[in-house]
Short mmCIF file of C-alpha atoms in Angstrom, two decimals:
data_model
loop_
_atom_site.label_atom_id
_atom_site.label_comp_id
_atom_site.label_asym_id
_atom_site.label_seq_id
_atom_site.Cartn_x
_atom_site.Cartn_y
_atom_site.Cartn_z
CA ALA I 298 31.86 -126.01 25.89
CA ALA I 299 28.98 -125.31 23.51
CA ALA I 300 28.34 -122.05 25.29
CA ARG I 301 31.99 -121.06 24.94
CA LEU I 302 31.96 -121.86 21.22
CA ALA I 303 28.79 -119.83 20.76
CA ALA I 304 30.32 -116.92 22.58
CA GLN I 305 33.57 -116.92 20.55
CA PRO I 306 32.18 -115.41 17.29
CA LEU I 307 30.44 -112.67 19.30
CA SER I 308 33.69 -111.85 21.09
CA SER I 309 35.60 -111.64 17.80
CA LEU I 310 32.89 -109.46 16.29
CA ALA I 311 32.95 -107.20 19.33
CA LEU I 312 36.72 -106.82 19.02
CA LEU I 313 36.37 -106.06 15.33
CA LEU I 314 33.75 -103.39 16.00
CA LEU I 315 35.86 -101.86 18.74
CA GLY I 316 38.84 -101.74 16.41
CA TYR I 317 36.74 -100.13 13.68
CA ALA I 318 35.38 -97.57 16.12
CA ALA I 319 38.89 -96.71 17.23
CA LEU I 320 39.95 -96.28 13.61
CA VAL I 321 37.04 -93.93 12.89
CA MET I 322 37.81 -91.88 15.99
CA ALA I 323 41.48 -91.71 15.05
CA LYS I 324 40.57 -89.99 11.81
CA ASP I 325 39.67 -86.88 13.78
CA ALA I 326 42.71 -84.76 14.53
CA THR I 327 43.28 -84.43 18.26
CA VAL I 328 46.47 -82.37 18.16
CA PRO I 329 45.98 -78.87 19.65
CA LEU I 330 45.28 -76.21 17.03
CA ARG I 331 44.39 -72.61 17.91
CA ALA I 332 43.99 -69.46 15.81
CA THR I 333 45.99 -66.37 16.77
CA GLN I 334 45.11 -62.89 15.53
CA VAL I 335 47.94 -61.01 13.81
CA GLY I 336 46.00 -58.14 12.23
CA ALA I 337 42.63 -56.43 12.35
CA HIS I 338 41.28 -59.06 9.94
CA SER I 339 44.10 -61.63 9.81
CA TRP I 340 44.65 -64.84 11.78
CA TYR I 341 46.92 -67.88 11.60
CA VAL I 342 47.47 -71.29 13.19
CA LEU I 343 50.98 -72.31 14.24
CA GLY I 344 52.16 -75.80 13.34
CA GLN I 345 54.55 -77.74 15.53
CA SER I 346 58.29 -77.85 14.88
CA GLY I 347 59.92 -80.74 13.06
CA ALA I 348 58.83 -83.08 10.32
CA ALA I 349 55.42 -84.74 9.89
CA SER I 350 54.89 -87.62 12.32
CA ARG I 351 52.17 -89.58 14.08
CA ALA I 352 52.94 -87.57 17.20
CA ASN I 353 52.05 -84.25 15.56
CA GLN I 354 49.45 -85.83 13.24
CA GLY I 355 50.96 -83.91 10.33
CA PHE I 356 50.41 -80.52 11.99
CA MET I 357 53.86 -79.11 11.27
CA SER I 358 53.08 -76.19 8.99
CA ASN I 359 51.10 -72.97 9.29
CA ALA I 360 47.91 -71.76 7.66
CA GLY I 361 46.11 -68.43 7.82
CA PHE I 362 42.78 -66.81 7.18
CA VAL I 363 41.44 -63.31 6.63
CA VAL I 364 37.92 -62.29 7.61
CA THR I 365 36.18 -59.70 5.42
CA THR I 366 32.62 -58.38 5.42
CA ASP I 367 31.92 -60.53 2.36
CA GLY I 368 33.58 -63.81 3.27
CA VAL I 369 36.81 -65.49 4.35
CA ILE I 370 40.04 -65.97 2.42
CA VAL I 371 42.19 -68.89 3.59
CA PHE I 372 45.91 -69.27 2.94
CA ASP I 373 46.91 -72.95 2.81
CA SER I 374 44.86 -75.88 4.06
CA LEU I 375 47.29 -77.83 6.30
CA GLY I 376 48.47 -81.39 5.87
CA THR I 377 45.37 -83.60 6.27
CA PRO I 378 41.60 -83.22 5.80
CA ALA I 379 41.21 -83.76 9.57
CA LEU I 380 43.51 -80.82 10.31
CA ALA I 381 41.63 -78.72 7.76
CA SER I 382 38.39 -79.52 9.58
CA LYS I 383 39.95 -78.27 12.83
CA LEU I 384 41.06 -75.12 11.02
CA ILE I 385 37.50 -74.60 9.77
CA ALA I 386 36.26 -74.98 13.34
CA GLU I 387 38.70 -72.25 14.42
CA ILE I 388 37.44 -69.99 11.64
CA ARG I 389 33.88 -70.57 12.84
CA LYS I 390 34.86 -69.35 16.30
CA VAL I 391 35.74 -66.01 14.71
CA THR I 392 33.08 -65.62 12.02
CA GLN I 393 30.14 -67.29 10.30
CA GLN I 394 31.02 -65.63 7.00
CA PRO I 395 31.30 -68.12 4.13
CA ILE I 396 34.76 -69.38 3.21
CA ARG I 397 35.10 -68.03 -0.31
CA ARG I 398 38.58 -68.99 -1.42
CA VAL I 399 41.70 -70.96 -0.49
CA ILE I 400 45.04 -69.70 -1.78
CA VAL I 401 47.64 -72.49 -1.94
CA SER I 402 51.16 -71.23 -1.29
CA HIS I 403 52.72 -74.22 -3.06
CA TRP I 404 51.94 -77.82 -3.88
CA HIS I 405 53.69 -79.61 -1.00
CA ALA I 406 51.71 -82.12 1.05
CA ASP I 407 51.69 -80.22 4.34
CA HIS I 408 50.08 -77.22 2.65
CA TYR I 409 47.44 -78.67 0.31
CA TYR I 410 46.36 -82.09 1.61
CA GLY I 411 43.54 -80.45 3.57
CA LEU I 412 41.86 -78.97 0.50
CA GLN I 413 39.05 -81.51 0.23
CA ALA I 414 37.56 -80.29 3.54
CA PHE I 415 37.32 -76.76 2.12
CA LYS I 416 36.06 -78.00 -1.24
CA LYS I 417 33.13 -79.66 0.52
CA LEU I 418 32.14 -76.19 1.76
CA GLY I 419 32.15 -74.81 -1.77
CA ALA I 420 35.38 -72.82 -1.46
CA GLU I 421 37.24 -71.98 -4.65
CA ILE I 422 40.86 -73.17 -4.81
CA TRP I 423 43.54 -70.93 -6.30
CA ALA I 424 47.14 -71.97 -7.00
CA HIS I 425 49.90 -71.11 -9.43
CA GLU I 426 49.92 -73.03 -12.70
CA ALA I 427 53.50 -74.22 -12.13
CA ALA I 428 51.97 -76.74 -9.71
CA LYS I 429 50.12 -78.55 -12.49
CA VAL I 430 53.09 -80.82 -13.12
CA VAL I 431 52.74 -82.22 -9.58
CA LEU I 432 49.28 -83.68 -10.17
CA GLY I 433 49.58 -87.31 -11.21
CA SER I 434 53.38 -87.25 -11.06
CA ASP I 435 55.55 -90.05 -9.67
CA ALA I 436 56.83 -87.65 -7.02
CA ALA I 437 53.27 -86.93 -5.85
CA ALA I 438 52.48 -90.65 -5.70
CA ASP I 439 55.64 -91.30 -3.67
CA ARG I 440 54.78 -88.49 -1.25
CA LEU I 441 51.24 -89.80 -0.81
CA ALA I 442 52.56 -93.30 -0.04
CA GLN I 443 54.97 -91.80 2.50
CA ARG I 444 52.23 -89.76 4.16
CA ARG I 445 49.91 -92.78 4.34
CA ASP I 446 52.69 -94.72 6.00
CA ILE I 447 53.43 -92.16 8.71
CA LEU I 448 50.05 -90.43 9.07
CA GLY I 449 47.53 -93.24 8.77
CA PRO I 450 44.63 -93.17 9.41
CA TRP I 451 44.48 -89.36 8.82
CA ILE I 452 45.59 -90.00 5.23
CA ASP I 453 43.60 -93.12 4.41
CA ALA I 454 42.75 -95.02 1.24
CA GLY I 455 39.89 -92.60 0.55
CA PHE I 456 42.13 -89.55 0.37
CA LYS I 457 42.21 -87.77 -2.99
CA ALA I 458 44.25 -84.73 -3.95
CA VAL I 459 42.07 -81.77 -4.97
CA PRO I 460 43.20 -79.76 -8.01
CA ALA I 461 42.86 -75.99 -8.18
CA ASP I 462 39.76 -74.39 -9.65
CA VAL I 463 41.78 -71.38 -10.79
CA TRP I 464 45.36 -71.72 -11.99
CA LEU I 465 47.19 -68.40 -11.70
CA ALA I 466 49.59 -67.42 -14.47
CA GLY I 467 51.37 -64.71 -12.50
CA ASP I 468 50.80 -61.91 -10.01
CA THR I 469 47.16 -61.25 -9.13
CA ASP I 470 45.40 -58.59 -7.05
CA PHE I 471 41.81 -58.79 -5.90
CA GLN I 472 39.46 -57.16 -3.42
CA LEU I 473 36.89 -58.72 -1.14
CA GLY I 474 34.81 -57.14 1.60
CA GLY I 475 36.77 -53.91 1.56
CA LEU I 476 40.21 -55.54 1.77
CA THR I 477 42.95 -55.68 -0.86
CA PHE I 478 44.82 -58.94 -1.45
CA ARG I 479 48.05 -58.98 -3.42
CA LEU I 480 49.23 -62.40 -4.64
CA ARG I 481 52.77 -62.61 -5.92
CA HIS I 482 54.41 -65.54 -7.64
CA VAL I 483 57.95 -65.53 -6.21
CA GLY I 484 58.95 -68.97 -7.42
CA PRO I 485 60.96 -70.81 -8.34
CA ALA I 486 62.27 -70.51 -4.79
CA HIS I 487 61.38 -73.14 -2.19
CA ALA I 488 59.11 -74.56 -4.92
CA PRO I 489 58.45 -73.61 -8.56
CA ASP I 490 54.93 -72.42 -7.73
CA ASP I 491 55.60 -70.35 -4.58
CA VAL I 492 52.86 -67.77 -4.02
CA VAL I 493 52.80 -65.23 -1.19
CA MET I 494 49.78 -63.19 -0.07
CA PHE I 495 49.90 -59.62 1.25
CA VAL I 496 46.83 -58.19 3.00
CA GLU I 497 47.35 -54.51 2.33
CA GLU I 498 45.09 -52.97 4.98
CA ASP I 499 46.55 -55.17 7.72
CA ARG I 500 50.08 -55.10 6.26
CA VAL I 501 50.27 -58.82 6.96
CA LEU I 502 52.32 -61.00 4.65
CA PHE I 503 51.65 -64.74 4.40
CA SER I 504 54.94 -66.03 2.98
CA GLY I 505 54.43 -69.78 2.78
CA ASP I 506 57.64 -71.78 2.79
CA VAL I 507 59.70 -69.02 1.25
CA VAL I 508 60.42 -68.35 4.93
CA PHE I 509 61.13 -70.86 7.72
CA LYS I 510 61.44 -69.61 11.28
CA GLY I 511 62.95 -71.60 14.15
CA ARG I 512 63.70 -74.78 12.19
CA VAL I 513 65.89 -76.03 9.37
CA PRO I 514 64.27 -75.19 6.02
CA PHE I 515 63.35 -77.97 3.63
CA VAL I 516 65.38 -77.26 0.51
CA GLY I 517 64.88 -80.44 -1.50
CA GLU I 518 65.53 -79.70 -5.17
CA ALA I 519 64.85 -75.98 -4.79
CA ASP I 520 66.73 -73.34 -6.77
CA SER I 521 68.49 -71.81 -3.77
CA LYS I 522 69.94 -68.93 -5.80
CA ALA I 523 66.46 -67.88 -6.94
CA TRP I 524 65.16 -68.47 -3.40
CA LEU I 525 67.60 -65.91 -2.01
CA ALA I 526 66.35 -63.39 -4.59
CA ALA I 527 62.75 -64.14 -3.57
CA LEU I 528 63.55 -63.18 0.03
CA ASP I 529 64.52 -59.72 -1.19
CA ARG I 530 61.15 -59.40 -2.95
CA LEU I 531 59.34 -60.07 0.33
CA LEU I 532 61.03 -57.12 2.00
CA ALA I 533 59.60 -54.80 -0.66
CA PHE I 534 56.14 -55.28 0.88
CA ASP I 535 57.39 -53.70 4.13
CA PRO I 536 55.04 -55.93 6.15
CA ARG I 537 54.09 -55.16 9.74
CA VAL I 538 53.68 -58.89 10.43
CA MET I 539 54.97 -61.84 8.44
CA VAL I 540 53.47 -65.32 8.80
CA PRO I 541 56.01 -67.92 7.59
CA GLY I 542 55.17 -71.39 6.35
CA HIS I 543 56.82 -72.83 9.46
CA GLY I 544 57.45 -71.06 12.75
CA ALA I 545 55.78 -68.31 14.72
CA ALA I 546 54.52 -65.09 13.14
CA SER I 547 57.13 -62.36 13.04
CA ARG I 548 56.75 -58.69 13.97
CA THR I 549 60.36 -58.12 12.88
CA PRO I 550 60.22 -59.56 9.34
CA ARG I 551 63.58 -58.26 8.18
CA ALA I 552 65.39 -59.85 11.11
CA ASP I 553 63.44 -63.12 10.86
CA LEU I 554 64.23 -63.59 7.21
CA ALA I 555 67.82 -64.01 8.32
CA LEU I 556 67.61 -67.68 9.33
CA THR I 557 66.39 -68.82 5.91
CA HIS I 558 68.78 -66.44 4.14
CA ASP I 559 71.80 -67.44 6.23
CA TYR I 560 71.05 -71.17 6.01
CA LEU I 561 70.78 -71.12 2.22
CA THR I 562 73.90 -68.97 1.96
CA ASP I 563 75.86 -71.34 4.20
CA LEU I 564 74.80 -74.38 2.16
CA ARG I 565 75.76 -72.68 -1.08
CA THR I 566 79.09 -71.45 0.29
CA GLN I 567 80.25 -74.77 1.75
CA MET I 568 78.96 -76.99 -1.03
CA GLY I 569 80.05 -74.50 -3.69
CA ARG I 570 83.59 -74.54 -2.32
CA ALA I 571 83.60 -78.34 -2.40
CA VAL I 572 82.43 -78.40 -6.02
CA ALA I 573 85.07 -75.84 -7.03
CA ASP I 574 87.78 -77.94 -5.34
CA PHE I 575 86.46 -81.24 -6.79
CA VAL I 576 85.83 -82.64 -3.30
CA PRO I 577 83.32 -85.55 -3.33
CA PHE I 578 80.08 -84.86 -1.49
CA GLU I 579 80.55 -87.37 1.35
CA GLU I 580 83.96 -86.00 2.16
CA ALA I 581 82.77 -82.39 1.90
CA TYR I 582 79.72 -83.00 4.06
CA ALA I 583 81.76 -84.70 6.80
CA ALA I 584 84.33 -81.91 6.82
CA ALA I 585 81.84 -79.01 6.82
CA ASP I 586 80.98 -77.11 9.99
CA TRP I 587 77.22 -77.39 10.55
CA THR I 588 77.37 -76.34 14.21
CA ARG I 589 75.03 -73.37 13.76
CA TRP I 590 72.17 -75.56 12.52
CA LYS I 591 72.53 -78.96 14.20
CA ASP I 592 70.35 -78.14 17.24
CA LEU I 593 67.43 -76.75 15.21
CA PRO I 594 64.24 -78.80 14.72
CA ALA I 595 64.17 -80.87 11.50
CA TYR I 596 68.00 -80.87 11.21
CA HIS I 597 68.25 -84.66 11.26
CA GLU I 598 65.31 -85.11 8.90
CA ALA I 599 66.25 -82.49 6.31
CA HIS I 600 69.78 -81.17 6.51
CA ARG I 601 71.83 -83.89 4.83
CA ARG I 602 69.42 -84.04 1.92
CA ASN I 603 69.50 -80.24 1.69
CA ALA I 604 73.28 -80.30 1.53
CA TYR I 605 73.37 -83.04 -1.10
CA ASN I 606 70.85 -81.35 -3.37
CA THR I 607 72.67 -78.04 -2.96
CA TYR I 608 75.91 -79.81 -3.94
CA LEU I 609 74.20 -81.05 -7.13
CA ARG I 610 72.78 -77.57 -7.74
CA MET I 611 76.22 -76.00 -7.40
CA GLU I 612 77.62 -78.56 -9.86
CA GLN I 613 74.97 -77.54 -12.37
CA GLU I 614 75.70 -73.85 -11.85
CA SER I 615 79.43 -74.47 -12.30
CA LEU I 616 78.65 -75.98 -15.72
CA GLY I 617 76.48 -73.03 -16.66
CA ARG I 618 73.20 -74.94 -16.50
#
């Protein structure tokens, strides 16, 4: 009996250590992540379809990088520091050039939560100044709590949001290693701070979440009217390849803008008609024909909220706000 009592604390300690070890190991992202080349200097990683979950470990958005003779420019940092570390490992398979800069397309969790991994390497973070209001906001705190709930332990108690080093006031062009980068603020669209990046020599456009391909867009409180206008601005680049924020890279950008364009137009048409006819949202939503979208990834997670917020947006527009 004495021997059993003596052994009990050791057994509990062993279980505790095993649990701790499992937790540490779980912090490393194990979801498959592979870089695909889309231009002479341009690469991207393709996130999985659908919303963030433990199954995809938060890897449900895209990121890209461009290799120059004087360093690497990264576009977005993915949704956790662990995913960002995997992205860095993919970059290292292509080049040992230093990572100079990370351009943040917009301040949504799946695009900037990986920044601290790049900051540790000394990379400079650029984002549009419209994102400043997100830092320290109630909405940001709510999103962090939600991500910790569904993505623990990849978003643990030690996670801290990294602010930008350079806040952009508008459109910016720069050159690095013989390549020309054109940054354009096209927001408010999907988000107030939407920034796209065009690599001129490759004719590759990194669009961020201004474009969704193969899944229902996340509209949230976006200005859908301005978003539709932003899509027209993207076409002016005449890109050879477009890398959306979600979905596979497109070699037919004009055609692949259609899903986002048509989805937003359909929301505005059906909800706008309901507002004009004074039909309450619940009744209008139930009566609307959503057949075209219901089988797309993220429909169940995003669509009803998209429709409701569009209904509110159309009410505001009807009042001239």
